[in-house]
Short mmCIF file of C-alpha atoms and ligand atoms in Angstrom, two decimals:
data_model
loop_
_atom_site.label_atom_id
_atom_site.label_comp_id
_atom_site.label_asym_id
_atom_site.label_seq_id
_atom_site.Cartn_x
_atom_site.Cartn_y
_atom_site.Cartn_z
CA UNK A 13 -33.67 113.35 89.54
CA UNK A 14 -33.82 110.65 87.00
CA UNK A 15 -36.52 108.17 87.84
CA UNK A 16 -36.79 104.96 86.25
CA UNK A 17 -40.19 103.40 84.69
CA UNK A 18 -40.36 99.90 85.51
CA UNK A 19 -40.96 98.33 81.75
CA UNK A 20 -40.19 94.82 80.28
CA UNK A 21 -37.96 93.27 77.67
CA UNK A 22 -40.12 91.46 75.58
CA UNK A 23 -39.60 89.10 72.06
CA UNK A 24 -40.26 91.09 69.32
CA UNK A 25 -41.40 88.71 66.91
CA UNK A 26 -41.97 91.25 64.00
CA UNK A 27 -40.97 89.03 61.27
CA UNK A 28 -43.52 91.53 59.04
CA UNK A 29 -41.24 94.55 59.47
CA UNK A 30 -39.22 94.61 55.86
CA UNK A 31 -42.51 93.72 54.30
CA UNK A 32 -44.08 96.74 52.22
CA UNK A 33 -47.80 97.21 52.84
CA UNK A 34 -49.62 95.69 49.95
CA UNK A 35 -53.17 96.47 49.12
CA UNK A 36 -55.46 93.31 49.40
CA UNK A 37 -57.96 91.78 46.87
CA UNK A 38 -61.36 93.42 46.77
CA UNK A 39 -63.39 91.73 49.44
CA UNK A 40 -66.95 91.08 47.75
CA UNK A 41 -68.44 92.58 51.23
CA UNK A 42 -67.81 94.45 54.20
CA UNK A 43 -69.45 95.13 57.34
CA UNK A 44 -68.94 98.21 59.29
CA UNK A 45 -70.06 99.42 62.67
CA UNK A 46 -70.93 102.42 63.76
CA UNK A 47 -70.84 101.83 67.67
CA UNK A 48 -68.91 103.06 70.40
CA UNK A 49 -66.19 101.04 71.37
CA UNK A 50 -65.97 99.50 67.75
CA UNK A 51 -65.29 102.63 65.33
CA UNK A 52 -64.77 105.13 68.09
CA UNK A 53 -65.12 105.67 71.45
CA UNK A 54 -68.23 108.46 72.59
CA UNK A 55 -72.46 107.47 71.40
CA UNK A 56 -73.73 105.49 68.54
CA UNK A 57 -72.83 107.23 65.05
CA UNK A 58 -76.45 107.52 63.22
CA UNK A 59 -76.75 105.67 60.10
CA UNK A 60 -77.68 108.20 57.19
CA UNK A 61 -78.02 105.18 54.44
CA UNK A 62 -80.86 102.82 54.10
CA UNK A 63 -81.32 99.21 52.94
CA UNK A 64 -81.19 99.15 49.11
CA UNK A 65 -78.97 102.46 48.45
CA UNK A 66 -76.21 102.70 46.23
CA UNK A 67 -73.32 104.12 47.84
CA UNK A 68 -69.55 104.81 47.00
CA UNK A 69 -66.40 105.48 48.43
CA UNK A 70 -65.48 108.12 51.23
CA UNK A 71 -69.77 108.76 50.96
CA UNK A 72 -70.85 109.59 54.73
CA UNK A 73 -73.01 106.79 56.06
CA UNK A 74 -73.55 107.41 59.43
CA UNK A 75 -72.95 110.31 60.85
CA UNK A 76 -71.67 111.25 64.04
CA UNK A 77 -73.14 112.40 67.41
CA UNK A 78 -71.11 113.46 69.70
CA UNK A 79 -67.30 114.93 70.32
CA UNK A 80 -66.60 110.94 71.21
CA UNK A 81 -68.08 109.53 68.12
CA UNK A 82 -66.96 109.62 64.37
CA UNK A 83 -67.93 110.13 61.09
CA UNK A 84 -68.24 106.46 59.17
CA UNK A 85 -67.42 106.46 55.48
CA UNK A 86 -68.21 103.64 53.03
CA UNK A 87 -64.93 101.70 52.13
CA UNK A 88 -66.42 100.21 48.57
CA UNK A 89 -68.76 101.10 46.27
CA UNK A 90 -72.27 99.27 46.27
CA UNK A 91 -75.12 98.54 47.95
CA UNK A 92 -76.30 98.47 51.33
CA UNK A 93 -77.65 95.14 51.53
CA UNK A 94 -78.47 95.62 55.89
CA UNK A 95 -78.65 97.61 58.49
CA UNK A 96 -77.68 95.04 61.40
CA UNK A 97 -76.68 94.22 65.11
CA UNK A 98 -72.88 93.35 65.25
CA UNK A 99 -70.99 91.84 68.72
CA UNK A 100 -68.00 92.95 69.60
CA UNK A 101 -65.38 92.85 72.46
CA UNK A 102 -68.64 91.36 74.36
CA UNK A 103 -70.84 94.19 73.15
CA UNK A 104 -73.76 94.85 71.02
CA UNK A 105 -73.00 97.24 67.85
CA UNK A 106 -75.14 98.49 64.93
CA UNK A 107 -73.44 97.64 61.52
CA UNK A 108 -73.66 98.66 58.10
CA UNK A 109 -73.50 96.14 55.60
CA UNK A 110 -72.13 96.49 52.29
CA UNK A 111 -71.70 94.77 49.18
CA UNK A 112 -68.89 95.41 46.82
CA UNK A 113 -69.81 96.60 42.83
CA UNK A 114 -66.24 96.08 41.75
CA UNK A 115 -65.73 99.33 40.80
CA UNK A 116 -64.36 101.18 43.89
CA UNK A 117 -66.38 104.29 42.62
CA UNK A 118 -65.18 107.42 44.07
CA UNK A 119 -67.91 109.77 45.87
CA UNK A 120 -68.34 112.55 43.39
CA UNK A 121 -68.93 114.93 46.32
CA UNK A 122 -65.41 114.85 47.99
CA UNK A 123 -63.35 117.63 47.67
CA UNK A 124 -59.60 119.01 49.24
CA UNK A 125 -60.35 120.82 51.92
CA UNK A 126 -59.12 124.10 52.34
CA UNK A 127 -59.04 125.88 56.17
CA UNK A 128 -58.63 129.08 56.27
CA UNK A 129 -58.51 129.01 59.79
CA UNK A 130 -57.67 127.01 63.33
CA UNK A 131 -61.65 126.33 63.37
CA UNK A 132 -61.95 125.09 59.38
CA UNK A 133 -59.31 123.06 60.28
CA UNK A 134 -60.65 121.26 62.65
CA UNK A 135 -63.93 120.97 61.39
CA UNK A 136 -62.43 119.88 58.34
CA UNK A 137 -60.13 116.79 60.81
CA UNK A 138 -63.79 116.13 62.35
CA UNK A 139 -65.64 115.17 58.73
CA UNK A 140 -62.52 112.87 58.11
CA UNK A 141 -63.87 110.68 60.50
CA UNK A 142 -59.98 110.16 61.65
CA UNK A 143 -59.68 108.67 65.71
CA UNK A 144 -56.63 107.60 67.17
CA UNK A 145 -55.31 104.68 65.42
CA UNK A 146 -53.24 103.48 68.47
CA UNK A 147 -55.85 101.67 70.03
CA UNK A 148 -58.57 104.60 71.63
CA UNK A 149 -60.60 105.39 68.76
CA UNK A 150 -60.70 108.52 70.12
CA UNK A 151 -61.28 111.28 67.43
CA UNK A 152 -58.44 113.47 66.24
CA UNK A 153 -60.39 116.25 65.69
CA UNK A 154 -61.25 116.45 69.47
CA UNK A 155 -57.98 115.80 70.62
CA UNK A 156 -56.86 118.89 68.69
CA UNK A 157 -60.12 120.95 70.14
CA UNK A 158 -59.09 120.18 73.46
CA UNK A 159 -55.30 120.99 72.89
CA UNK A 160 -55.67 124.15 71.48
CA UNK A 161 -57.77 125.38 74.19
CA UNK A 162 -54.36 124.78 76.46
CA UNK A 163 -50.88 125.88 75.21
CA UNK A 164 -49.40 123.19 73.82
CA UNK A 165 -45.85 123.62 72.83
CA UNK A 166 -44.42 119.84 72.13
CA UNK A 167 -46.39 117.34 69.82
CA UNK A 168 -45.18 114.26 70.87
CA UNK A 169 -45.83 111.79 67.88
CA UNK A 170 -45.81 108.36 68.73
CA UNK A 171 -43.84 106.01 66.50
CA UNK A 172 -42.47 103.53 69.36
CA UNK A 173 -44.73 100.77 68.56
CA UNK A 174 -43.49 98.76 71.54
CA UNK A 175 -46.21 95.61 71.36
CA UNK A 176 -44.65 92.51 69.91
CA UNK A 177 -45.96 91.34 66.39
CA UNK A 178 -47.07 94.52 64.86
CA UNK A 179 -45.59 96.37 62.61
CA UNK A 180 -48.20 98.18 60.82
CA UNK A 181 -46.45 102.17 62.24
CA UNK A 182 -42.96 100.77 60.95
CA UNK A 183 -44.11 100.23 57.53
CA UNK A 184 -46.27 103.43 57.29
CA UNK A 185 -43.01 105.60 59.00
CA UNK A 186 -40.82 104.20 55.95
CA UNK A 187 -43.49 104.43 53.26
CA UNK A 188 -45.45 107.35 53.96
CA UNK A 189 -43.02 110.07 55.36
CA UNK A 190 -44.41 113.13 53.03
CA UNK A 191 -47.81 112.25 54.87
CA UNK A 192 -45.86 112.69 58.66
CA UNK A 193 -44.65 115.38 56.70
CA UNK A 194 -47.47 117.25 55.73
CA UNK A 195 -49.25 116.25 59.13
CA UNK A 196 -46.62 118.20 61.29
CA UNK A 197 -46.93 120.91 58.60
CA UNK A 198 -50.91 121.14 59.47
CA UNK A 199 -49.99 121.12 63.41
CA UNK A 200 -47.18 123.89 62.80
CA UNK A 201 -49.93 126.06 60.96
CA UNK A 202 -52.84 125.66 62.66
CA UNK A 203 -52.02 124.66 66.44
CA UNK A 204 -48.63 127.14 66.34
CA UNK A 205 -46.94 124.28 68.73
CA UNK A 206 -42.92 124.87 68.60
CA UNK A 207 -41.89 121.84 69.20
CA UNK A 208 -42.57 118.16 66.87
CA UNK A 209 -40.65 114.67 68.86
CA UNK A 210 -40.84 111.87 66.84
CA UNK A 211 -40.77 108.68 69.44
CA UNK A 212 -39.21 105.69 67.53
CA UNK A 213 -37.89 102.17 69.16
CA UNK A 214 -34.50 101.29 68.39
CA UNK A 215 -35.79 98.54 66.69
CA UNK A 216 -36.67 100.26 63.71
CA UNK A 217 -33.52 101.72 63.17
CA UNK A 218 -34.46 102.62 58.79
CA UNK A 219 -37.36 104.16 60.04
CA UNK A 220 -35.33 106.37 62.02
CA UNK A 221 -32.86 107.53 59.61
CA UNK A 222 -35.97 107.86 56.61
CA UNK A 223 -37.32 110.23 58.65
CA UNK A 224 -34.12 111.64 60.16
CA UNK A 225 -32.80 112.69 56.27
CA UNK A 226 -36.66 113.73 55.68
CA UNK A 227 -36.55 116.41 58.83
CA UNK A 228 -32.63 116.64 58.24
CA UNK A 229 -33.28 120.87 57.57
CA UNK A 230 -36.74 121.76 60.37
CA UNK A 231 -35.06 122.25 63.42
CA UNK A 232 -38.45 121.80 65.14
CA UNK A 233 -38.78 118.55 64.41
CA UNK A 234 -36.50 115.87 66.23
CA UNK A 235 -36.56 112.23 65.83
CA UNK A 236 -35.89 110.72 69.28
CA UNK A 237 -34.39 107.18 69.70
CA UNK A 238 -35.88 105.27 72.63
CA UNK A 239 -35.42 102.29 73.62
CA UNK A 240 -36.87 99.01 72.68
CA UNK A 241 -38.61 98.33 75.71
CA UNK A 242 -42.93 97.04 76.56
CA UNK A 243 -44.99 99.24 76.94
CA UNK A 244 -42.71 102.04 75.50
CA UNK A 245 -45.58 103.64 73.22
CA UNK A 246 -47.66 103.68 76.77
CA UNK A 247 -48.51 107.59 76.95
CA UNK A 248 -46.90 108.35 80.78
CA UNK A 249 -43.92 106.19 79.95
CA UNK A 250 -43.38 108.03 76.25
CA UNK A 251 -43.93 111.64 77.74
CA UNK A 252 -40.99 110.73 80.35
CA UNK A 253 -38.76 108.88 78.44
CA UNK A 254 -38.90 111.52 75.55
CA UNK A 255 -39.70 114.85 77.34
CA UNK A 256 -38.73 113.31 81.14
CA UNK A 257 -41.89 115.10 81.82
CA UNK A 258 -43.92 112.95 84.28
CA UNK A 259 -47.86 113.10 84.44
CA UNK A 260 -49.00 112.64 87.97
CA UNK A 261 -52.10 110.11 88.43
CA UNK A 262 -55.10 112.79 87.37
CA UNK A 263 -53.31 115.04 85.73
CA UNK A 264 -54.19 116.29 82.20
CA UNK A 265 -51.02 115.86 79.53
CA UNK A 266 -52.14 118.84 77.99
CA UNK A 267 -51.64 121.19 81.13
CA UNK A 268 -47.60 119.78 80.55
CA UNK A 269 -48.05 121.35 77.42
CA UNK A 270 -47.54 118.03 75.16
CA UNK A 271 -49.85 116.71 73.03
CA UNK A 272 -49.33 113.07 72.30
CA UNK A 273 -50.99 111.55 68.52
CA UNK A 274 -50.21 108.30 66.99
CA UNK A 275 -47.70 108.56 63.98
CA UNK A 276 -50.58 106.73 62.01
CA UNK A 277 -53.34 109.15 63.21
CA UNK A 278 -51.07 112.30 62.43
CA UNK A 279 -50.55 110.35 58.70
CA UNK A 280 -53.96 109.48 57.98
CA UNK A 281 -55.31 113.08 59.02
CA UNK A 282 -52.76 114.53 56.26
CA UNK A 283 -53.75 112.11 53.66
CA UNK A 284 -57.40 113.64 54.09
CA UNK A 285 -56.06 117.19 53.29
CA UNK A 286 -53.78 115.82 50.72
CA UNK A 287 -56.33 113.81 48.63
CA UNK A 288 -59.95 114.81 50.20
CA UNK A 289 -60.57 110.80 50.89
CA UNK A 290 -62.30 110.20 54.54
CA UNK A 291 -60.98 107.61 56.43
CA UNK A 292 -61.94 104.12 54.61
CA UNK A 293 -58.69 102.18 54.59
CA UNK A 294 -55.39 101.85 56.97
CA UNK A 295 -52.44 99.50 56.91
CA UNK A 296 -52.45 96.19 59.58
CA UNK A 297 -50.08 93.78 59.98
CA UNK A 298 -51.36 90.31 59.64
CA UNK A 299 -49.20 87.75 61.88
CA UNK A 300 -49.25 84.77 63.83
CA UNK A 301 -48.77 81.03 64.41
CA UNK A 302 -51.67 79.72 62.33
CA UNK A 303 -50.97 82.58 59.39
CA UNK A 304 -49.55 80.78 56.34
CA UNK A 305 -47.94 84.10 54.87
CA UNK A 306 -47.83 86.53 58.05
CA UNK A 307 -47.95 90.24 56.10
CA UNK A 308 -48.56 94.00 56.15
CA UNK A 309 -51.95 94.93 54.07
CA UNK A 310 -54.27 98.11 52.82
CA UNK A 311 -57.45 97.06 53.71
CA UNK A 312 -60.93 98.64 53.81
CA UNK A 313 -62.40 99.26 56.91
CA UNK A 314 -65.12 96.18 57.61
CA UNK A 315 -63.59 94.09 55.65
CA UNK A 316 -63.68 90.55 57.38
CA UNK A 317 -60.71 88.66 59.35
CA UNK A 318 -61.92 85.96 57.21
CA UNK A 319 -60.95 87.56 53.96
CA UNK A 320 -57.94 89.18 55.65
CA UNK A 321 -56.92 85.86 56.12
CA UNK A 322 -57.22 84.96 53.04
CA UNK A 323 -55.20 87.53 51.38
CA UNK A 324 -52.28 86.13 53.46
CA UNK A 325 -52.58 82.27 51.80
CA UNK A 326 -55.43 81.44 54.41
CA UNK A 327 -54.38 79.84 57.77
CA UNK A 328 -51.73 76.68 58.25
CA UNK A 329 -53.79 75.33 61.39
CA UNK A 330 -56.70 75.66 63.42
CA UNK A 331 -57.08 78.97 64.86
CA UNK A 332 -56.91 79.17 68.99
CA UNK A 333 -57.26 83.10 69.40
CA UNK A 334 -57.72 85.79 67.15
CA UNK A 335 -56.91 88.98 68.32
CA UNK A 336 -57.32 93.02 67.03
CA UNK A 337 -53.62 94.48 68.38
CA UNK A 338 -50.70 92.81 69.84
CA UNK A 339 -50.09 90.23 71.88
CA UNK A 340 -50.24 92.42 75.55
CA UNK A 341 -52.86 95.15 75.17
CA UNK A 342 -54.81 93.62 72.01
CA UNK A 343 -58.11 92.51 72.14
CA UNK A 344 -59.76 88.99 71.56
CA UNK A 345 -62.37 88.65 68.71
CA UNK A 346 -65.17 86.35 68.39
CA UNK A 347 -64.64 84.91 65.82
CA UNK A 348 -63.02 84.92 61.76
CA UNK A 349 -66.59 87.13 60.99
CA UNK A 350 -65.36 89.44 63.22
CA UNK A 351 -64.66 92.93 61.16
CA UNK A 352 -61.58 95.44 60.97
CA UNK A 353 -62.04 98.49 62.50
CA UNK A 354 -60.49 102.05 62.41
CA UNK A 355 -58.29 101.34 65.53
CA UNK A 356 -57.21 98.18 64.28
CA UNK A 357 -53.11 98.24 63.81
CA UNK A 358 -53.11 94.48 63.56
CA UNK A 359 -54.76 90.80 63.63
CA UNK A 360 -52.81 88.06 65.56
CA UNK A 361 -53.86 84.72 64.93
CA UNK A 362 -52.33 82.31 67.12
CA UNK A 363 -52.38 78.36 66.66
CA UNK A 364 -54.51 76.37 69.39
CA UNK A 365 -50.98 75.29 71.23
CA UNK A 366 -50.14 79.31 71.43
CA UNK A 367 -53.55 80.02 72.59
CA UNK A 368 -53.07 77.68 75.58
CA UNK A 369 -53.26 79.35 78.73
CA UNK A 370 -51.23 77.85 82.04
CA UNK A 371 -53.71 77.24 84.94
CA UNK A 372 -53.26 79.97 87.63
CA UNK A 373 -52.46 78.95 91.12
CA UNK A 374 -52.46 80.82 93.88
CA UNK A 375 -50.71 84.28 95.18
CA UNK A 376 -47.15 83.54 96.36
CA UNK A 377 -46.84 87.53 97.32
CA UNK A 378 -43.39 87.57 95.19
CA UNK A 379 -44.73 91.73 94.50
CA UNK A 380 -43.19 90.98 91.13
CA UNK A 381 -46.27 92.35 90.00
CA UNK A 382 -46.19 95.57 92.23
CA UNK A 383 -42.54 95.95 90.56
CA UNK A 384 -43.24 95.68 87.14
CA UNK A 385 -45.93 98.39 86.88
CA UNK A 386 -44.68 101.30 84.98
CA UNK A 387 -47.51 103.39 86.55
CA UNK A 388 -46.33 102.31 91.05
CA UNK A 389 -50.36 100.37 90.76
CA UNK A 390 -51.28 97.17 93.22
CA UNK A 391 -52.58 94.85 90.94
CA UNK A 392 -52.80 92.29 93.95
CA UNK A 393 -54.95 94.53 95.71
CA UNK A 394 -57.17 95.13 93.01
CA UNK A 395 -57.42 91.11 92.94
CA UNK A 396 -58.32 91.35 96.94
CA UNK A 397 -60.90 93.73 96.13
CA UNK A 398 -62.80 92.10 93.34
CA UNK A 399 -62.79 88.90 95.66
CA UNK A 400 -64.96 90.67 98.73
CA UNK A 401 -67.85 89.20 98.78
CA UNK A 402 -71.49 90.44 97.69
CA UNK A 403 -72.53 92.83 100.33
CA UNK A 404 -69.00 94.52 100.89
CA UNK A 405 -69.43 96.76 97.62
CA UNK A 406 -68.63 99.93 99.97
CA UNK A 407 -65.36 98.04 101.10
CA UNK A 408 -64.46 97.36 97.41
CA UNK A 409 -65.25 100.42 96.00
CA UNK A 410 -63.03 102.07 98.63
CA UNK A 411 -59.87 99.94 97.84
CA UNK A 412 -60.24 100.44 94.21
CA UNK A 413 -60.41 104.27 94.24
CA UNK A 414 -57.53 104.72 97.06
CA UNK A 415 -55.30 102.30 94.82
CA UNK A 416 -56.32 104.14 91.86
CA UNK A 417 -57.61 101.29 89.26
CA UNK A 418 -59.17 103.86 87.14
CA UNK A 419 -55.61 105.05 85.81
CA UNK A 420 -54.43 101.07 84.96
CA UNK A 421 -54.23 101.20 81.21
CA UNK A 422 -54.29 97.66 80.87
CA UNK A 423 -50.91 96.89 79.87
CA UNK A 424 -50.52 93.52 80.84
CA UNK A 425 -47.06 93.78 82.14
CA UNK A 426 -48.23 92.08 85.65
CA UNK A 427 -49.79 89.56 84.66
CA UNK A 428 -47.00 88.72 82.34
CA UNK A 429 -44.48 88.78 84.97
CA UNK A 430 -46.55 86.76 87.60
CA UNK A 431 -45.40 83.29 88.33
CA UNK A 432 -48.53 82.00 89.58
CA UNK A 433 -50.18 82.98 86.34
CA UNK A 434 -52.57 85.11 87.92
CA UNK A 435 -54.84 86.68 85.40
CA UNK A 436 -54.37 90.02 87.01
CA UNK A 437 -55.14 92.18 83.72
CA UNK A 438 -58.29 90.83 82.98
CA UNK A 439 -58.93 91.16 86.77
CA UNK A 440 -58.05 94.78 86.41
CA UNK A 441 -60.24 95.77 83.36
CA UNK A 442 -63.09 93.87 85.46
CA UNK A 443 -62.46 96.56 88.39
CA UNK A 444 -62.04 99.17 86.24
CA UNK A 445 -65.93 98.57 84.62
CA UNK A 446 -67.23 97.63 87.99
CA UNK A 447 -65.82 100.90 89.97
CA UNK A 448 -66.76 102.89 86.79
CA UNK A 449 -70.58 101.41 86.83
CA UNK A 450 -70.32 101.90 91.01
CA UNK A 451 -69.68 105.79 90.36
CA UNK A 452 -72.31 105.82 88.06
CA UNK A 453 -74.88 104.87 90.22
CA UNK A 454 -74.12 106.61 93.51
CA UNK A 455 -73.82 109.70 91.14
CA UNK A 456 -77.52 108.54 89.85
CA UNK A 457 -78.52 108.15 93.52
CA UNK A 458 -78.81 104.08 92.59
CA UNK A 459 -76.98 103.00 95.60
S1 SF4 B 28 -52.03 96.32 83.64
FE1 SF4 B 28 -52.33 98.07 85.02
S2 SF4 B 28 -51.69 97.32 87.02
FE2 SF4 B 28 -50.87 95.87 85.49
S3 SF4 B 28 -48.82 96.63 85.06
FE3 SF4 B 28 -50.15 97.58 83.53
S4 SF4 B 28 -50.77 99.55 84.42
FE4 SF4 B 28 -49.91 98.30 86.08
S1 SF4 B 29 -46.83 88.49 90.71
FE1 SF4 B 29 -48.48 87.01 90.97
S2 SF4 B 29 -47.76 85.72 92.65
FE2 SF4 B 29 -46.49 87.56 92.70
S3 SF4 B 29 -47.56 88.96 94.10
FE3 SF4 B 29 -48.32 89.41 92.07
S4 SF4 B 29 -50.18 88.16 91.88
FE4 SF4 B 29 -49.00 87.30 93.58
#
């Protein structure tokens, strides 16, 4: 039977989407970290550069640790001028600091790589320092481990980029198809999975029929036409709406046998095989109320939101809120210092009025909330739960595990629809730390 996933309508407000990525001025600096939760997810990467060396571009300079962590590339050619704490998202990072030469010096050490086999292959995806450019950070190379260890017979590649504003996928769908191309290619010869979806909104209707004419003569590959809907590119609502596959709460995708990878992650691990360059650079759409020329740029990784900005005619008014990602599920930065990271599709900069948030009142128990979710959570009863006071952690901890908090993946789509402006996503990426730490420590004997 057909079920329906509850899912929103939303503004689209991707004014950026005809514009062609264009490759910014060389930023005299960048800065870039090598922390979880910044450059990937997993442990710290370890820093294999020191103060005062020279360094050029793809050169390792910090190397990874563990399957969650990356490899970290320099972006420019120069020197590194520090070795230094970074904050972001609230948390400490080390950074690598690094100033420009000009010359964009290629490290003499790269080469193609050249698998001969499944393993090569994805040793070869793990020293391109690729993660999932949707948002997780999580490395490709690891994703494809753990796939081929099940059978996976659909990749399902994400090209629905359903948050408003960004339009960084759109661009690289219509300008770099030989490189989704050459990615599925990879899959088809290493991972032997039969089956290729290509997941596009509506709303991108010549990046459909580019890549329609491109796969016009592989019958494995199909481009499938969803509809423009929040929070379409979410991985449970994708895999139903373009496999009607559901995943239950728990449940691994891979033991569906589908493999979901961002359109820009399957791209960017082809352009490694096609040109031997680590990750240093990706495309983001620049947008926003206080952005004088809202746009779609190449940028090196670290480079600044300050010098972002300025390769977009600087900003038209003060800035309220900067944020890495779109408007639902992005994340706010500190401040214009703040750095761009692998995961980061986009930076919204909204004026002080757009910033504005409406005071929340209290719970008028509409359940408009409870409706929206695509994934049947109680975001109300998460709220009830965080509220209990000290000394009834046992009570909370109960009501957040039987209402399943861990699986919220922060969409936003409740507290959007809540009339009482309720900050219920925050709330619920609050419960989700606080049951995760609460595990933690009655697995540590803590508590
Ligand atoms: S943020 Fe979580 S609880 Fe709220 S709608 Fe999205 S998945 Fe559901
Ligand atoms: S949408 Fe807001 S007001 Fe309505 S039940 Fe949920 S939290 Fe309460």
């Amino acid at each position: 039977m057909k079920r329906t996933i509850s899912s929103l309508k939303l503004p689209h407000l991707k004014s950026t989407a005809p514009m062609a990525a264009v490759r910014m001025p060389l930023p005299k600096e960048v800065l870039i970290p090598c922390s979880p939760m910044t450059s990937h997810s997993g442990v710290h990467s370890e820093p294999v550069v020191q103060v005062g060396d020279h360094v050029t571009v793809g050169q390792l300079i910090a190397a990874e640790k563990d399957r969650g962590s990356s490899n970290i590339h320099a972006s420019v050619s120069g020197t590194v001028k520090a070795i230094e704490p970074y904050m972001s998202g609230g948390r400490k990072a080390t950074a690598i600091r690094i100033e420009s030469d000009g010359k964009m010096e290629k490290c003499p050490d790269l080469k193609l790589p050249e698998p001969a086999n499944l393993d090569e292959f994805l040793q070869c995806v793990r020293q391109s320092g690729v993660v999932g450019l949707g948002g997780a950070a999580y490395p490709v190379w690891a994703k494809l481990s753990a796939a081929q260890k099940a059978h996976i017979q659909t990749i399902l590649i994400n090209g629905a980029e359903c948050e408003p504003f960004i339009t960084s996928d759109h661009r690289l769908m219509l300008e770099h198809g030989d490189l989704i191309q050459k990615g599925i290619e990879l899959l088809k010869k290493y991972l032997g999975s039969e089956e290729y979806i290509i997941g596009i909104e509506k709303n991108k209707p010549d990046a459909i029929q580019a890549l329609k004419e491109r796969f016009r003569d592989d019958p494995a590959v199909k481009i499938m036409e969803l509809g423009s809907v929040y929070p379409q590119g979410a991985k449970q609502v994708l895999l139903y709406n373009a496999t009607g596959k559901v995943v239950e709460k728990g449940q691994r995708m891979a033991s569906l046998g589908v493999l979901i990878i961002n359109v820009s992650s399957l791209a960017k691990m082809a352009e490694y095989f096609v040109t031997g360059m680590p990750m240093v650079e990706r495309i983001i759409t620049v947008e926003g109320s206080a952005v004088k020329e809202p746009k779609n740029l190449i940028v090196p990784i670290g480079v600044s939101v300050r010098d972002v900005v300025e390769a977009c005619g600087g900003l038209k008014e003060e800035p309220g809120k900067i944020i890495f990602g779109g408007a639902m599920m992005g994340k706010t930065q500190e401040s214009l210092d703040s750095v761009i990271l692998k995961a980061t599709n986009a930076v919204v900069i909204m004026n002080q009025k757009d910033a504005q948030k409406a005071e929340p009142t209290p719970c008028i128990h509409c359940g408009r909330c409870v409706s929206v979710c695509p994934l049947g959570l109680n975001p109300v009863a998460f709220s009830n739960a965080m509220e209990l006071p000290e000394g009834m952690d046992a009570q909370r901890a109960a009501i957040l595990q039987k209402e399943q908090v861990n699986v919220c993946m922060e969409c936003g789509c409740c507290s959007y629809v809540c009339p009482a402006h309720r900050p219920l996503a925050e709330n619920n990426t609050a419960a989700r730390g606080w049951i995760r730490n609460w595990e933690k420590a009655q697995k540590e004997g803590g508590k």
